[in-house]
Tab-separated table of C-alpha atoms in Angstrom:
chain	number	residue	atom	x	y	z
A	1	UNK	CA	-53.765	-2.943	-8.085
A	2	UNK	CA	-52.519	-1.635	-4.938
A	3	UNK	CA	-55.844	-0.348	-3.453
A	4	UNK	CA	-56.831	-3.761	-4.022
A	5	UNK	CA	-53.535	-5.063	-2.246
A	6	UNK	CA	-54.179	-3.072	0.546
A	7	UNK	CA	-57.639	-4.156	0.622
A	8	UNK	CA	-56.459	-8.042	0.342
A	9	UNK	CA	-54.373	-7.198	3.377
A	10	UNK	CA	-57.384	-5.619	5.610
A	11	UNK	CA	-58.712	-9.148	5.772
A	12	UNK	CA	-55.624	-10.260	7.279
A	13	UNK	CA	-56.943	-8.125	10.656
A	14	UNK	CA	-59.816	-11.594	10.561
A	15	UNK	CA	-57.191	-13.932	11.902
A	16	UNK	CA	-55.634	-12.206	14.590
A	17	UNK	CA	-55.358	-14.247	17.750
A	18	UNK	CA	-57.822	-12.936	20.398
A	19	UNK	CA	-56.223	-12.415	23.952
A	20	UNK	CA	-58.922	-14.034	25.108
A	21	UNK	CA	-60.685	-17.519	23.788
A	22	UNK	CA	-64.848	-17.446	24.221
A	23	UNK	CA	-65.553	-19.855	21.524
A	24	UNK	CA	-64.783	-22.903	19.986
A	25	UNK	CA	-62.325	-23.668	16.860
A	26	UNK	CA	-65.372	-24.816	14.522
A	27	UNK	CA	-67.344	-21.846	15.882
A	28	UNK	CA	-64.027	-19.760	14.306
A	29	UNK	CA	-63.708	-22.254	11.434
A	30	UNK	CA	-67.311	-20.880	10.103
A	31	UNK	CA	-67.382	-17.441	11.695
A	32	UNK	CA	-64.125	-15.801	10.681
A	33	UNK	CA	-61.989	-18.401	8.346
A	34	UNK	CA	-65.090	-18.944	6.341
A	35	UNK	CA	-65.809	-15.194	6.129
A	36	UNK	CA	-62.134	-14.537	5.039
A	37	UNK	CA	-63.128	-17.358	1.918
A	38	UNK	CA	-65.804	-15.570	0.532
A	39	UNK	CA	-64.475	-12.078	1.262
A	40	UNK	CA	-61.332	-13.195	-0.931
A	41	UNK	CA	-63.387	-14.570	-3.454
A	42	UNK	CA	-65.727	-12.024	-3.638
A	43	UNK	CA	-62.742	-9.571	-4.114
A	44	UNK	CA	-61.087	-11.709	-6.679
A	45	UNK	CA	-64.310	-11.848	-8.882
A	46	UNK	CA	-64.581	-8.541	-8.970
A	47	UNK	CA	-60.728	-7.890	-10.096
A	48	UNK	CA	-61.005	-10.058	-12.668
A	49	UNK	CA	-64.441	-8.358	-14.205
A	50	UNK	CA	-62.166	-4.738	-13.784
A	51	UNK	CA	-59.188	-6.322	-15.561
A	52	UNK	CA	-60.381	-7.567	-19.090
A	53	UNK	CA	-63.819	-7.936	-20.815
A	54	UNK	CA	-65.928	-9.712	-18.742
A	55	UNK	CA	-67.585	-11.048	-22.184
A	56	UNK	CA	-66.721	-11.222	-25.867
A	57	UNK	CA	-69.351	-11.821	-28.523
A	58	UNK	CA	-68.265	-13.104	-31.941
A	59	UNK	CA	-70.573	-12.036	-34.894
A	60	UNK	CA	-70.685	-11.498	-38.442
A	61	UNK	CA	-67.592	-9.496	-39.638
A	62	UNK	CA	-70.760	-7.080	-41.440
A	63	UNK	CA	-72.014	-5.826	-38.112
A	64	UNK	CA	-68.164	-5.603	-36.671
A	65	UNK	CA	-69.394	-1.754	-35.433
A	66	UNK	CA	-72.003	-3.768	-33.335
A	67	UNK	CA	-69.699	-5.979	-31.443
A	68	UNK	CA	-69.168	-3.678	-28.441
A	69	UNK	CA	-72.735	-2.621	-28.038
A	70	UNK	CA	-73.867	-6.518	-28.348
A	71	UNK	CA	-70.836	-6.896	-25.593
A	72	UNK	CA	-72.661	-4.753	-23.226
A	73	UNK	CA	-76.272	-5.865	-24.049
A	74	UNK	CA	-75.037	-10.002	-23.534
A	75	UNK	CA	-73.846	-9.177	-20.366
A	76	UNK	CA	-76.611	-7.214	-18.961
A	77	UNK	CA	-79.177	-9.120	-19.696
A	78	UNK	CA	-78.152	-13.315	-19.965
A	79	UNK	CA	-76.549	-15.780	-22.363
A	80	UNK	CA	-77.890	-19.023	-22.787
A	81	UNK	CA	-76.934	-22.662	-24.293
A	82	UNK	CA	-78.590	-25.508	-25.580
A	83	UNK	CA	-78.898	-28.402	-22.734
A	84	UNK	CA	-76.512	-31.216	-23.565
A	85	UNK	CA	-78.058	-34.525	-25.816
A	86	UNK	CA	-76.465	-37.557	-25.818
A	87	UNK	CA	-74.194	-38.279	-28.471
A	88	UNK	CA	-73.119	-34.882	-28.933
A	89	UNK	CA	-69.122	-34.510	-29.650
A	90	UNK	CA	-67.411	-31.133	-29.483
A	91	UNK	CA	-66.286	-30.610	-32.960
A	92	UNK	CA	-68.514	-33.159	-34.656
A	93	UNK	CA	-71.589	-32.458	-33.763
A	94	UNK	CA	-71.414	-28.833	-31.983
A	95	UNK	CA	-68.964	-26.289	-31.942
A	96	UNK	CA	-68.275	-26.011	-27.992
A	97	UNK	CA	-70.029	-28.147	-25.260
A	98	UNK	CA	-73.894	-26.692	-24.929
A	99	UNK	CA	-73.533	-24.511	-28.230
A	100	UNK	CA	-75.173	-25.852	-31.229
A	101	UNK	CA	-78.868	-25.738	-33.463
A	102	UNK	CA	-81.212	-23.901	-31.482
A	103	UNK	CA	-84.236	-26.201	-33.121
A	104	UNK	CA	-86.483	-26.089	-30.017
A	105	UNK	CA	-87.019	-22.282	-29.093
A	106	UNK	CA	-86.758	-20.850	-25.722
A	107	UNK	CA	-87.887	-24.091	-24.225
A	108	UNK	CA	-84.746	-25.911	-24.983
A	109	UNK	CA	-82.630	-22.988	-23.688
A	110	UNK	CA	-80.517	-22.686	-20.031
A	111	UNK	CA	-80.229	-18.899	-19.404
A	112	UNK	CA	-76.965	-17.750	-17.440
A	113	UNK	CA	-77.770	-14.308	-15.205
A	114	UNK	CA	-75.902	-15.498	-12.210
A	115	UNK	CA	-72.470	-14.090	-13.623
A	116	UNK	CA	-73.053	-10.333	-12.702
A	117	UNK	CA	-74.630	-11.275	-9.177
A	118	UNK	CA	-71.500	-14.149	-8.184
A	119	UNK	CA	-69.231	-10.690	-6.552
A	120	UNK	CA	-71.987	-9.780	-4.512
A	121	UNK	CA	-73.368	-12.861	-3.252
A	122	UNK	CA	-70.172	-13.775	-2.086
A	123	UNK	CA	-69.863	-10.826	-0.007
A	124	UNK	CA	-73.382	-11.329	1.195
A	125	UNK	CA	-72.462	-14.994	1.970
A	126	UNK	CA	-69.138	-13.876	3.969
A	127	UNK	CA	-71.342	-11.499	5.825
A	128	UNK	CA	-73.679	-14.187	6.742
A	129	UNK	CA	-71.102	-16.460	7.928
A	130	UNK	CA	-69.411	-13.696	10.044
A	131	UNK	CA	-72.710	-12.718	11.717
A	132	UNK	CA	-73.305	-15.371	14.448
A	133	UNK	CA	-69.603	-14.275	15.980
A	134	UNK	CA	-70.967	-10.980	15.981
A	135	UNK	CA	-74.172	-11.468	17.807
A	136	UNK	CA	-72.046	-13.904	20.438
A	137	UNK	CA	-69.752	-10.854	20.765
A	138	UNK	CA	-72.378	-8.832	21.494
A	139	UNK	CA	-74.312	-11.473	23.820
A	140	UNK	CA	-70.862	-12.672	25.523
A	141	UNK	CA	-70.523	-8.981	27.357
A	142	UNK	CA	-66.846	-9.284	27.653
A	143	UNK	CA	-67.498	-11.945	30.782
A	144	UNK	CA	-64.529	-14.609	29.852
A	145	UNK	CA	-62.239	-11.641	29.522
A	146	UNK	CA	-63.222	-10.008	33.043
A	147	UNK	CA	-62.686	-13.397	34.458
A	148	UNK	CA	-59.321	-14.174	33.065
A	149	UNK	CA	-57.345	-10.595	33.233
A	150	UNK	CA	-54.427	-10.730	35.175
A	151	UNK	CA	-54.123	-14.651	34.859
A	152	UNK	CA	-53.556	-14.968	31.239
A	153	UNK	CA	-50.088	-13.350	31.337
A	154	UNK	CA	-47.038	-14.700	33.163
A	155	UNK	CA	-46.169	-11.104	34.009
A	156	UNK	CA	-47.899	-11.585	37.320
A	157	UNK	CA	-46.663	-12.083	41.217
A	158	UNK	CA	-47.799	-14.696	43.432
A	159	UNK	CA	-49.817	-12.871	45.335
A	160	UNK	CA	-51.708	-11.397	42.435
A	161	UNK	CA	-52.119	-14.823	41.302
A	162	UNK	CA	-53.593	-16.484	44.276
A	163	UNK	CA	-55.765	-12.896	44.722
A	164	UNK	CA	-57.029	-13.478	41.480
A	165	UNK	CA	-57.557	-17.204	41.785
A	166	UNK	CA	-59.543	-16.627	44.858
A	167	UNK	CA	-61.782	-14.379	43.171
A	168	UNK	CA	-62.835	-16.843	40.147
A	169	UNK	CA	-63.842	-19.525	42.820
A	170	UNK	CA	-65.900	-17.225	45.061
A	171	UNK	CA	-67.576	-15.948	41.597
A	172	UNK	CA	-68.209	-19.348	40.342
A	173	UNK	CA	-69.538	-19.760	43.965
A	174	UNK	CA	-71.568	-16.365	44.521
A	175	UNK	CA	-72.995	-16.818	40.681
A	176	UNK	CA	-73.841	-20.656	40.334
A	177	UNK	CA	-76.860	-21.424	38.134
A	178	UNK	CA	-76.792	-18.001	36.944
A	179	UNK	CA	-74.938	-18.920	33.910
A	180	UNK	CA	-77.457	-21.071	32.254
A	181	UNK	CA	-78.363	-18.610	29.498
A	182	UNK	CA	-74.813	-17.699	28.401
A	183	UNK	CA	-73.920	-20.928	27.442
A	184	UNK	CA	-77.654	-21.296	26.033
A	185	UNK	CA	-76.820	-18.225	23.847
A	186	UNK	CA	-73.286	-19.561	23.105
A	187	UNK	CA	-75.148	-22.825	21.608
A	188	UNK	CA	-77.423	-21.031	19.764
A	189	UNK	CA	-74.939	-18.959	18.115
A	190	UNK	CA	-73.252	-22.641	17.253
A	191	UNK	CA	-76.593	-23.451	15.927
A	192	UNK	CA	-77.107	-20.585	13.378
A	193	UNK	CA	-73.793	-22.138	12.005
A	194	UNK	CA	-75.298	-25.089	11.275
A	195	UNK	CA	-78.215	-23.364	9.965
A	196	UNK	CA	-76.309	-20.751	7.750
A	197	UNK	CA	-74.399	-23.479	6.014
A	198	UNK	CA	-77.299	-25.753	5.402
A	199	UNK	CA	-79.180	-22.744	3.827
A	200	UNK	CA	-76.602	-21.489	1.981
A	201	UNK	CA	-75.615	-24.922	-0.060
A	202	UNK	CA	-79.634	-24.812	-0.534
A	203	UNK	CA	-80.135	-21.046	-2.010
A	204	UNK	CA	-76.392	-22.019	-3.801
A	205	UNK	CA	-78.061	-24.713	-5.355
A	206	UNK	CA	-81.278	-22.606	-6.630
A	207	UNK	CA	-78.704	-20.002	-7.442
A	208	UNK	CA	-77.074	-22.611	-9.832
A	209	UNK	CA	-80.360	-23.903	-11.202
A	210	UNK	CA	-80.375	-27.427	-8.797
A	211	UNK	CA	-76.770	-27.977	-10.195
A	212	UNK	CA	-75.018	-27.118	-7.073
A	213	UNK	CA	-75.104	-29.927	-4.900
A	214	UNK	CA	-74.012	-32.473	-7.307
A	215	UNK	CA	-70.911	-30.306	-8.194
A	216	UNK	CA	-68.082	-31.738	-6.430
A	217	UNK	CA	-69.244	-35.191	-6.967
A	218	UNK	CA	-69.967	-34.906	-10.469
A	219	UNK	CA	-66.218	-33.610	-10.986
A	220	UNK	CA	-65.011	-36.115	-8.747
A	221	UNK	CA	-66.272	-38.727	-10.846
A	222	UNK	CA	-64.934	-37.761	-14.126
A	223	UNK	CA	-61.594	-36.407	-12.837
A	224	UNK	CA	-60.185	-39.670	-14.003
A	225	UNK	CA	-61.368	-39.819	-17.494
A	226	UNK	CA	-59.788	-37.736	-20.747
A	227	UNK	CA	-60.762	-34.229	-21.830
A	228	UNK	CA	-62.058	-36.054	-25.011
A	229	UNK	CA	-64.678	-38.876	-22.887
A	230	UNK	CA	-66.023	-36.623	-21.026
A	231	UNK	CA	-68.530	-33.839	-20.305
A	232	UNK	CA	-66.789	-31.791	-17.784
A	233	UNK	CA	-69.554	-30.384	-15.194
A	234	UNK	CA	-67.503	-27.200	-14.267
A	235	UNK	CA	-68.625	-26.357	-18.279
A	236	UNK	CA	-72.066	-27.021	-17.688
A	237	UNK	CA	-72.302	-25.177	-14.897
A	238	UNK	CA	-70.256	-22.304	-15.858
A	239	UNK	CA	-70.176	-22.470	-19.579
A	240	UNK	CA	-66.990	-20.623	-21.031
A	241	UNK	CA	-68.704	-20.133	-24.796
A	242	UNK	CA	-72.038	-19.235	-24.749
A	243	UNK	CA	-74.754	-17.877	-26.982
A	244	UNK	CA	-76.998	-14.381	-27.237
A	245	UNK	CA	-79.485	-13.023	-29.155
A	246	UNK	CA	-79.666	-9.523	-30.113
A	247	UNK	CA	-82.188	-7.817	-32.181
A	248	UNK	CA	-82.043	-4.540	-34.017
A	249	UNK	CA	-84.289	-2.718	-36.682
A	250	UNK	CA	-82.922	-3.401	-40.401
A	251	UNK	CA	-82.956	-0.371	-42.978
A	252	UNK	CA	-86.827	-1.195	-44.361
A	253	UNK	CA	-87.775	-1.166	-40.599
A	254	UNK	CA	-88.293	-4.922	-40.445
A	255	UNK	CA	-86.581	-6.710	-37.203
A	256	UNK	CA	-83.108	-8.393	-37.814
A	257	UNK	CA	-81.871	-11.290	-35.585
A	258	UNK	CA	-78.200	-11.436	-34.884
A	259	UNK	CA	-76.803	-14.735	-33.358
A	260	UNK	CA	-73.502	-14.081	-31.800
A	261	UNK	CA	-71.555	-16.520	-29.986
A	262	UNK	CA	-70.366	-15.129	-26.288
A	263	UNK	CA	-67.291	-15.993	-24.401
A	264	UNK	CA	-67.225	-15.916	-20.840
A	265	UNK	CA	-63.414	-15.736	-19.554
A	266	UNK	CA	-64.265	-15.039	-16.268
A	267	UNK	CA	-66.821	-18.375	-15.905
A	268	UNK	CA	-63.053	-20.082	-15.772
A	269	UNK	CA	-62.450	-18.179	-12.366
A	270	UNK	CA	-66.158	-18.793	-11.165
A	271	UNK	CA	-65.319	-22.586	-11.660
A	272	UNK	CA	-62.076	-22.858	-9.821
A	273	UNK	CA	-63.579	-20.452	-7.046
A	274	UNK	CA	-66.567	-23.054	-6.621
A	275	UNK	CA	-64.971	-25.999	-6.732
A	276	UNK	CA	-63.114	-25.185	-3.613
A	277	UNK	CA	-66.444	-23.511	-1.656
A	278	UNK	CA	-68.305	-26.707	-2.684
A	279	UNK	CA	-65.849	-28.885	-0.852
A	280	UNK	CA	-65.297	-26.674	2.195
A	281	UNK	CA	-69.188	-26.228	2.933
A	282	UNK	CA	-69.643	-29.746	2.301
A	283	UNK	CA	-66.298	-30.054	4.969
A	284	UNK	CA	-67.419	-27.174	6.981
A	285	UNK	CA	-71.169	-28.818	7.176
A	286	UNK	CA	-70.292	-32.322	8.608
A	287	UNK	CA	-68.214	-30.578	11.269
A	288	UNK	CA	-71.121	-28.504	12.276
A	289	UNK	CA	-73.392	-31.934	11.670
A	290	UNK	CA	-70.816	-33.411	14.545
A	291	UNK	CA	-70.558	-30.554	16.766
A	292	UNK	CA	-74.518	-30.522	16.705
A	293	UNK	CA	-74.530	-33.708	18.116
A	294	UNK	CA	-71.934	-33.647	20.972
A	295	UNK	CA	-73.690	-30.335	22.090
A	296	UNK	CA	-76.678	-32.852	22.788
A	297	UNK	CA	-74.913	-35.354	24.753
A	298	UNK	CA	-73.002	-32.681	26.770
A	299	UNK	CA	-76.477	-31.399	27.591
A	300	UNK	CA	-78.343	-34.997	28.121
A	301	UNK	CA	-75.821	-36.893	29.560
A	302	UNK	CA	-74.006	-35.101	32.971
A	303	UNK	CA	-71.728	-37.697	33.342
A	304	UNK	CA	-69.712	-36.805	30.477
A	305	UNK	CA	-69.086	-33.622	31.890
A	306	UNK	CA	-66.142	-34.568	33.879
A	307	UNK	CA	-65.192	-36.751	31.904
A	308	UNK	CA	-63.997	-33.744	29.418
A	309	UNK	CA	-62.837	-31.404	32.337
A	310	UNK	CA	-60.269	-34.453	33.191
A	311	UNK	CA	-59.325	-35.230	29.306
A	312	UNK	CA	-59.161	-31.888	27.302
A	313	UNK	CA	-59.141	-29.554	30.218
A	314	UNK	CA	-56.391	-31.655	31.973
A	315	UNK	CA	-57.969	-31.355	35.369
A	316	UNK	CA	-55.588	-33.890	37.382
A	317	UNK	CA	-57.378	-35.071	39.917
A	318	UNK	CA	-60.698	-37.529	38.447
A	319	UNK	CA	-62.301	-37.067	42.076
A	320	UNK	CA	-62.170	-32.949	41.713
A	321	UNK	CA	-63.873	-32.785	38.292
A	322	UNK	CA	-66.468	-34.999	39.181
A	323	UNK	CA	-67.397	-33.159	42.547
A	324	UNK	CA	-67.025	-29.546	40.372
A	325	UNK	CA	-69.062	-30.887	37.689
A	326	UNK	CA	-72.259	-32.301	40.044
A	327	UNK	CA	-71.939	-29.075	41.964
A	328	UNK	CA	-72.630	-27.047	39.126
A	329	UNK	CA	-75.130	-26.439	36.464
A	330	UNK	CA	-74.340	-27.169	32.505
A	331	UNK	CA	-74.437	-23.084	32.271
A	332	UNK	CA	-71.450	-22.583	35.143
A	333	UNK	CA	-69.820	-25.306	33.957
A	334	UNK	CA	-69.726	-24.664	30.588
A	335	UNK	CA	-68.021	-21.272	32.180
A	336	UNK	CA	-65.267	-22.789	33.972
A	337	UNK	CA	-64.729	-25.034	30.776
A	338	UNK	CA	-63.979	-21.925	28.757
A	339	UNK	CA	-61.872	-20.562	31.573
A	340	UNK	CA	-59.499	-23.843	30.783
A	341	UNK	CA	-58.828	-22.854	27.197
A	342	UNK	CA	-57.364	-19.480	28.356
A	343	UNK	CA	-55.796	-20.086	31.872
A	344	UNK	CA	-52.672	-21.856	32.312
A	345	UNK	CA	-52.820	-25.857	33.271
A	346	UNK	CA	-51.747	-25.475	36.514
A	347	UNK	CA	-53.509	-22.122	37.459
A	348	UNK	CA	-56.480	-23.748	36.138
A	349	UNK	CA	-56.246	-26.805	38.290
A	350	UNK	CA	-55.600	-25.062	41.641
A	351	UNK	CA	-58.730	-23.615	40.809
A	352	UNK	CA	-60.705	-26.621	40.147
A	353	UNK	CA	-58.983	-28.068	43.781
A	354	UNK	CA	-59.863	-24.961	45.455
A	355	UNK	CA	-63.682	-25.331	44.099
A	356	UNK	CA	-63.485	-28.938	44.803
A	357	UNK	CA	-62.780	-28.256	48.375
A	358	UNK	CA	-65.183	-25.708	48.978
A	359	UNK	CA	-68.309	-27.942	47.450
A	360	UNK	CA	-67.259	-30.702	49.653
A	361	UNK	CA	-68.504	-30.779	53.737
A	362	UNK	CA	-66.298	-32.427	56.235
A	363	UNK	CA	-67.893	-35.590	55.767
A	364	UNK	CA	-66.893	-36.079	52.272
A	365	UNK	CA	-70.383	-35.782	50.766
A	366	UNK	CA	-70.750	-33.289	47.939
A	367	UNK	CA	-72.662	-30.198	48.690
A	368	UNK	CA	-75.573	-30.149	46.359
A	369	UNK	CA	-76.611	-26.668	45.813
């Protein structure tokens, strides 16, 4: 229990605050807060298989000696149930939801296998979700944090300051339209988001036999209604009694068919655990769907450009972000639009004047480079 305390508190190292911002808070949202999900629930799967029987089989009191083999042999190879009919009523009809009169052979049967994979495709799901921050990492070069150093602290004099403002706006000057493929690379890296999430409700769903998708609705929609109306979908999916087959030789040598009824305690974990992925990928993929979108207009439409340096980047002056904006290309902007998330306001709008000023001739007419 403690190694898996201490191993609980490694992820905490995820959510440090980075001294320096290169990415946005969806980008983070999927990267590292998503990671941290499926890390935690890939960690708490596997606790609860180590504390407890992952599976208890019921059969006959005459092969009692048999139980833990069967145990072992149900859980390494599948359970199954019989799909719902309707009509059927727990206690009436069937003795647990999906467990009844096997009367149409294998045909009629829904195999479960996905139990002993759930710990490790959770940690190969938190791994895919952390990868596109590490491949922007790795792109990003440690530019933002070269830029910012020294005016990102208050511990600073004002002549260190203005040296250090100075130098931004000649870089942003010396380096204009060379900038085009980190922000390219930045958007890509956005884009794999969106494409990791999309593919991973899709493989969930084939993981879940096409149940997946329909999940959160379907419990939703019967939230409302009594344990004894309904047919709740967290059982179909992840049946908590199941059954098994297990054959052995009998004492004439003839085959002997044993019929044990398996139940899953941990399927009540995989349920909860689920639920709460189903919503935040659903959450997690309309953000992305969004964030897709304004990427395209930023790119398409110029005009907008200033238009955000003035509203989220608090740029004061309308005049200065529209001449910085037309000056530059999407790639430097997008630069000196990251530069505003980790600069203070007012450092950050000297800077803006300062380019402002040096785009603009004598005449007043913006310097198109």
């Amino acid at each position: 229990m403690a190694n898996m305390l201490k191993v609980f508190g490694g992820l905490k190292d995820f959510l440090k605050k980075e001294e320096v911002v290169k990415d946005g808070p969806i980008f983070r949202f999927h990267n590292v807060f998503t990671a941290i999900i499926l890390f935690s629930c890939s960690l708490i799967v596997t606790a609860s298989q180590l504390v407890g029987d992952p599976i208890q089989c019921i059969v006959d009191d005459s092969e009692k000696r048999l139980r833990k083999p069967i145990n072992t042999y149900c859980w390494i190879t599948s359970t199954f149930t019989i799909p719902r009919v309707p009509g059927e009523q727990v206690g009436l009809h069937v003795a647990h939801p999906g467990v009844g009169p096997d009367i149409g052979g294998n045909s009629s049967k829904t195999y479960y296998t996905y139990y002993q994979w759930v710990c490790f495709v959770l940690f190969f799901q938190g791994a895919a979700c952390y990868f596109p921050k590490w491949l922007w990492d790795n792109y990003e070069g440690g530019l933002m944090k070269t830029l910012v150093t020294g005016l990102n602290h208050y511990m600073y004099t004002e002549k260190e300051k203005n040296i250090k403002k100075d130098t931004i706006v000649q870089y942003v000057l010396d380096h204009a339209k060379t900038h085009r493929m980190y922000a390219i690379r930045y958007w890509l890296c956005e884009f794999l988001c969106f494409v990791n999430i999309l593919t991973q409700l899709y493989f969930m769903n084939e993981f879940f036999n096409g149940e997946f998708l329909q999940y959160g609705l379907d419990v939703l929609k019967l939230s409302d209604r009594s344990q004894d109306s309904r047919y709740d979908p967290m059982i179909y999916i992840f049946p908590r009694v199941t059954k098994c087959t297990f054959r052995k030789y009998g004492p004439s040598g003839g085959q002997v068919r044993l019929d044990a009824l398996c139940v899953l305690p941990l399927n009540v974990v995989n349920e909860k655990t689920y639920i709460f992925i189903w919503f935040w990928f659903i959450f997690l993929a309309a953000l992305l769907t969004l964030l897709m979108a304004y990427r395209i207009c930023l790119i398409m439409f110029p005009a907008l450009r200033p238009r955000l340096l003035k509203t989220t980047r608090k740029v004061a002056s309308r005049r200065d972000a529209r001449i910085v904006s037309e000056n530059l290309d999407v790639g430097d902007w997008w630069v000196l639009y990251m530069l505003g998330k980790n600069l203070d306001r007012i450092v950050y709008n000297e800077i803006v004047v300062d380019l402002a000023k040096k785009m603009e001739d004598p005449d007043g007419k913006l310097m198109k480079r």
